[in-house]
Amino acid sequence: MKVRINIDGVSGLGRDEDTVSMMTEGSYSPIEGGWLVRYEENEAAGLDGTKTAIKIYDDCVVVDRHGKLTARMEFRPGSSSRFPYKTEYGLSLLGIHTRKLKTDFNEDGGSLSIRYMVDIDHLVSSENRLDMTVRKI
């Protein structure tokens, strides 16, 4: 199904925060045990040509990106994971520490909210909030 996706994100440490808001169209469909959201990143984010797929389950969210940026991020409340983060400038190993995850999806769309920290070489680089809504067009 064709959907409108709104994404609001905040990242940074302390008073030094960056805010990103994006609205795009994509697709939404059921998968075994959850939901799949797909969309293409845009030029404004500097990721044109990157495709994003988000698998949403009750207890975790998996974000796969391929293109200018390649990464597979897994968000599980109270859990940490490490992943390769590949850009046109090289490869880094990053960590995600998920503090909170809330998902509320059904056949018409839904919303998710994630609170997490990112580390580079085990040093916290940012605290992040990601809020996304998906609505049928």
PDB file of C-alpha atoms in Angstrom:
ATOM      1  CA  MET A   1       0.000   0.000   0.000  1.00  0.00           C
ATOM      2  CA  LYS A   2       1.195   3.524  -0.780  1.00  0.00           C
ATOM      3  CA  VAL A   3       1.834   5.631   2.356  1.00  0.00           C
ATOM      4  CA  ARG A   4       2.997   9.029   3.554  1.00  0.00           C
ATOM      5  CA  ILE A   5       5.881   8.794   6.017  1.00  0.00           C
ATOM      6  CA  ASN A   6       6.766  11.562   8.481  1.00  0.00           C
ATOM      7  CA  ILE A   7      10.083  11.282  10.300  1.00  0.00           C
ATOM      8  CA  ASP A   8      11.338  13.576  13.044  1.00  0.00           C
ATOM      9  CA  GLY A   9      14.766  13.027  14.533  1.00  0.00           C
ATOM     10  CA  VAL A  10      16.976  14.716  17.094  1.00  0.00           C
ATOM     11  CA  SER A  11      20.605  13.815  17.731  1.00  0.00           C
ATOM     12  CA  GLY A  12      23.400  15.326  19.753  1.00  0.00           C
ATOM     13  CA  LEU A  13      24.823  15.660  23.221  1.00  0.00           C
ATOM     14  CA  GLY A  14      23.615  18.194  25.745  1.00  0.00           C
ATOM     15  CA  ARG A  15      22.708  21.519  24.183  1.00  0.00           C
ATOM     16  CA  ASP A  16      24.376  20.757  20.846  1.00  0.00           C
ATOM     17  CA  GLU A  17      21.526  19.016  18.985  1.00  0.00           C
ATOM     18  CA  ASP A  18      20.632  18.617  15.331  1.00  0.00           C
ATOM     19  CA  THR A  19      16.994  18.264  14.310  1.00  0.00           C
ATOM     20  CA  VAL A  20      15.785  16.619  11.107  1.00  0.00           C
ATOM     21  CA  SER A  21      12.224  16.478   9.777  1.00  0.00           C
ATOM     22  CA  MET A  22      11.307  14.660   6.608  1.00  0.00           C
ATOM     23  CA  MET A  23       8.122  13.762   4.792  1.00  0.00           C
ATOM     24  CA  THR A  24       8.154  11.282   1.918  1.00  0.00           C
ATOM     25  CA  GLU A  25       6.058   8.634   0.220  1.00  0.00           C
ATOM     26  CA  GLY A  26       6.774   4.955   0.301  1.00  0.00           C
ATOM     27  CA  SER A  27       5.185   1.547   0.673  1.00  0.00           C
ATOM     28  CA  TYR A  28       3.811  -0.362   3.645  1.00  0.00           C
ATOM     29  CA  SER A  29       2.986  -4.039   3.869  1.00  0.00           C
ATOM     30  CA  PRO A  30       2.564  -6.868   6.363  1.00  0.00           C
ATOM     31  CA  ILE A  31       5.430  -9.326   6.918  1.00  0.00           C
ATOM     32  CA  GLU A  32       5.597 -12.377   9.149  1.00  0.00           C
ATOM     33  CA  GLY A  33       5.226 -11.078  12.700  1.00  0.00           C
ATOM     34  CA  GLY A  34       5.238  -7.391  11.796  1.00  0.00           C
ATOM     35  CA  TRP A  35       5.215  -4.660   9.177  1.00  0.00           C
ATOM     36  CA  LEU A  36       7.556  -3.408   6.446  1.00  0.00           C
ATOM     37  CA  VAL A  37       8.017   0.257   5.468  1.00  0.00           C
ATOM     38  CA  ARG A  38      10.123   1.119   2.395  1.00  0.00           C
ATOM     39  CA  TYR A  39      11.133   4.457   0.954  1.00  0.00           C
ATOM     40  CA  GLU A  40      13.933   6.234  -0.894  1.00  0.00           C
ATOM     41  CA  GLU A  41      15.998   8.847   0.908  1.00  0.00           C
ATOM     42  CA  ASN A  42      16.026  12.309  -0.653  1.00  0.00           C
ATOM     43  CA  GLU A  43      18.601  14.915  -1.675  1.00  0.00           C
ATOM     44  CA  ALA A  44      17.763  17.153   1.288  1.00  0.00           C
ATOM     45  CA  ALA A  45      19.145  14.492   3.640  1.00  0.00           C
ATOM     46  CA  GLY A  46      22.182  14.083   1.399  1.00  0.00           C
ATOM     47  CA  LEU A  47      21.320  10.434   0.869  1.00  0.00           C
ATOM     48  CA  ASP A  48      19.738  10.487  -2.584  1.00  0.00           C
ATOM     49  CA  GLY A  49      19.981   7.056  -4.153  1.00  0.00           C
ATOM     50  CA  THR A  50      19.757   5.297  -0.774  1.00  0.00           C
ATOM     51  CA  LYS A  51      16.880   2.885  -0.210  1.00  0.00           C
ATOM     52  CA  THR A  52      15.595   2.322   3.318  1.00  0.00           C
ATOM     53  CA  ALA A  53      13.576  -0.655   4.565  1.00  0.00           C
ATOM     54  CA  ILE A  54      12.242  -0.689   8.128  1.00  0.00           C
ATOM     55  CA  LYS A  55      10.942  -3.923   9.636  1.00  0.00           C
ATOM     56  CA  ILE A  56       8.719  -3.218  12.619  1.00  0.00           C
ATOM     57  CA  TYR A  57       7.924  -5.843  15.241  1.00  0.00           C
ATOM     58  CA  ASP A  58       6.403  -5.516  18.719  1.00  0.00           C
ATOM     59  CA  ASP A  59       9.779  -5.949  20.448  1.00  0.00           C
ATOM     60  CA  CYS A  60      12.295  -4.602  17.908  1.00  0.00           C
ATOM     61  CA  VAL A  61      12.841  -2.476  14.801  1.00  0.00           C
ATOM     62  CA  VAL A  62      15.377  -3.304  12.078  1.00  0.00           C
ATOM     63  CA  VAL A  63      16.509  -0.554   9.680  1.00  0.00           C
ATOM     64  CA  ASP A  64      18.340  -1.565   6.481  1.00  0.00           C
ATOM     65  CA  ARG A  65      19.859   1.086   4.225  1.00  0.00           C
ATOM     66  CA  HIS A  66      21.582   0.488   0.880  1.00  0.00           C
ATOM     67  CA  GLY A  67      23.106   3.034  -1.473  1.00  0.00           C
ATOM     68  CA  LYS A  68      25.196   6.072  -0.617  1.00  0.00           C
ATOM     69  CA  LEU A  69      24.980   4.817   2.948  1.00  0.00           C
ATOM     70  CA  THR A  70      24.858   1.131   3.868  1.00  0.00           C
ATOM     71  CA  ALA A  71      23.939  -0.031   7.359  1.00  0.00           C
ATOM     72  CA  ARG A  72      21.770  -2.520   9.228  1.00  0.00           C
ATOM     73  CA  MET A  73      20.637  -1.218  12.608  1.00  0.00           C
ATOM     74  CA  GLU A  74      18.697  -3.244  15.169  1.00  0.00           C
ATOM     75  CA  PHE A  75      16.808  -1.518  17.956  1.00  0.00           C
ATOM     76  CA  ARG A  76      15.764  -3.632  20.972  1.00  0.00           C
ATOM     77  CA  PRO A  77      14.818  -1.972  24.281  1.00  0.00           C
ATOM     78  CA  GLY A  78      17.535  -2.345  26.920  1.00  0.00           C
ATOM     79  CA  SER A  79      19.882  -3.916  24.382  1.00  0.00           C
ATOM     80  CA  SER A  80      23.035  -2.962  22.481  1.00  0.00           C
ATOM     81  CA  SER A  81      24.221  -3.943  19.026  1.00  0.00           C
ATOM     82  CA  ARG A  82      27.187  -3.133  16.781  1.00  0.00           C
ATOM     83  CA  PHE A  83      27.049  -2.678  13.022  1.00  0.00           C
ATOM     84  CA  PRO A  84      29.218  -1.612  10.092  1.00  0.00           C
ATOM     85  CA  TYR A  85      28.327   1.853   8.794  1.00  0.00           C
ATOM     86  CA  LYS A  86      29.543   2.317   5.227  1.00  0.00           C
ATOM     87  CA  THR A  87      29.573   5.674   3.466  1.00  0.00           C
ATOM     88  CA  GLU A  88      31.315   6.989   0.369  1.00  0.00           C
ATOM     89  CA  TYR A  89      34.107   8.130   2.727  1.00  0.00           C
ATOM     90  CA  GLY A  90      34.777   4.735   4.302  1.00  0.00           C
ATOM     91  CA  LEU A  91      33.646   2.184   6.852  1.00  0.00           C
ATOM     92  CA  SER A  92      33.127   2.649  10.613  1.00  0.00           C
ATOM     93  CA  LEU A  93      31.938   0.288  13.324  1.00  0.00           C
ATOM     94  CA  LEU A  94      29.153   1.880  15.351  1.00  0.00           C
ATOM     95  CA  GLY A  95      27.139   0.768  18.336  1.00  0.00           C
ATOM     96  CA  ILE A  96      23.496   1.382  19.223  1.00  0.00           C
ATOM     97  CA  HIS A  97      22.174   1.262  22.778  1.00  0.00           C
ATOM     98  CA  THR A  98      18.359   1.283  22.691  1.00  0.00           C
ATOM     99  CA  ARG A  99      16.767   2.890  25.739  1.00  0.00           C
ATOM    100  CA  LYS A 100      13.097   2.939  24.705  1.00  0.00           C
ATOM    101  CA  LEU A 101      11.079   1.568  21.820  1.00  0.00           C
ATOM    102  CA  LYS A 102       7.370   2.013  21.268  1.00  0.00           C
ATOM    103  CA  THR A 103       5.535   0.718  18.194  1.00  0.00           C
ATOM    104  CA  ASP A 104       1.838   0.946  17.358  1.00  0.00           C
ATOM    105  CA  PHE A 105       0.996  -0.429  13.899  1.00  0.00           C
ATOM    106  CA  ASN A 106      -1.996  -2.031  12.204  1.00  0.00           C
ATOM    107  CA  GLU A 107      -3.232  -2.533   8.645  1.00  0.00           C
ATOM    108  CA  ASP A 108      -3.723   1.238   8.157  1.00  0.00           C
ATOM    109  CA  GLY A 109      -0.256   2.367   9.305  1.00  0.00           C
ATOM    110  CA  GLY A 110       0.972   3.520  12.666  1.00  0.00           C
ATOM    111  CA  SER A 111       3.773   5.129  14.602  1.00  0.00           C
ATOM    112  CA  LEU A 112       7.050   4.319  16.264  1.00  0.00           C
ATOM    113  CA  SER A 113       9.268   6.106  18.733  1.00  0.00           C
ATOM    114  CA  ILE A 114      12.865   5.147  19.514  1.00  0.00           C
ATOM    115  CA  ARG A 115      15.263   6.621  22.080  1.00  0.00           C
ATOM    116  CA  TYR A 116      18.853   5.442  21.674  1.00  0.00           C
ATOM    117  CA  MET A 117      22.543   6.307  21.997  1.00  0.00           C
ATOM    118  CA  VAL A 118      25.187   5.851  19.303  1.00  0.00           C
ATOM    119  CA  ASP A 119      28.809   5.103  20.085  1.00  0.00           C
ATOM    120  CA  ILE A 120      31.980   5.093  18.020  1.00  0.00           C
ATOM    121  CA  ASP A 121      34.684   2.811  19.427  1.00  0.00           C
ATOM    122  CA  HIS A 122      32.637   2.475  22.644  1.00  0.00           C
ATOM    123  CA  LEU A 123      32.565   6.249  23.243  1.00  0.00           C
ATOM    124  CA  VAL A 124      29.105   7.853  23.211  1.00  0.00           C
ATOM    125  CA  SER A 125      28.863  10.178  20.231  1.00  0.00           C
ATOM    126  CA  SER A 126      25.175  11.139  20.408  1.00  0.00           C
ATOM    127  CA  GLU A 127      21.853  10.637  22.124  1.00  0.00           C
ATOM    128  CA  ASN A 128      19.004  10.285  19.632  1.00  0.00           C
ATOM    129  CA  ARG A 129      15.249  10.398  19.272  1.00  0.00           C
ATOM    130  CA  LEU A 130      13.443   9.099  16.219  1.00  0.00           C
ATOM    131  CA  ASP A 131       9.684   9.441  15.742  1.00  0.00           C
ATOM    132  CA  MET A 132       7.955   8.142  12.637  1.00  0.00           C
ATOM    133  CA  THR A 133       4.335   8.004  11.497  1.00  0.00           C
ATOM    134  CA  VAL A 134       3.045   6.038   8.526  1.00  0.00           C
ATOM    135  CA  ARG A 135      -0.371   6.845   7.039  1.00  0.00           C
ATOM    136  CA  LYS A 136      -2.235   5.421   4.064  1.00  0.00           C
ATOM    137  CA  ILE A 137      -2.557   7.873   1.151  1.00  0.00           C
TER     138      ILE A 137
END
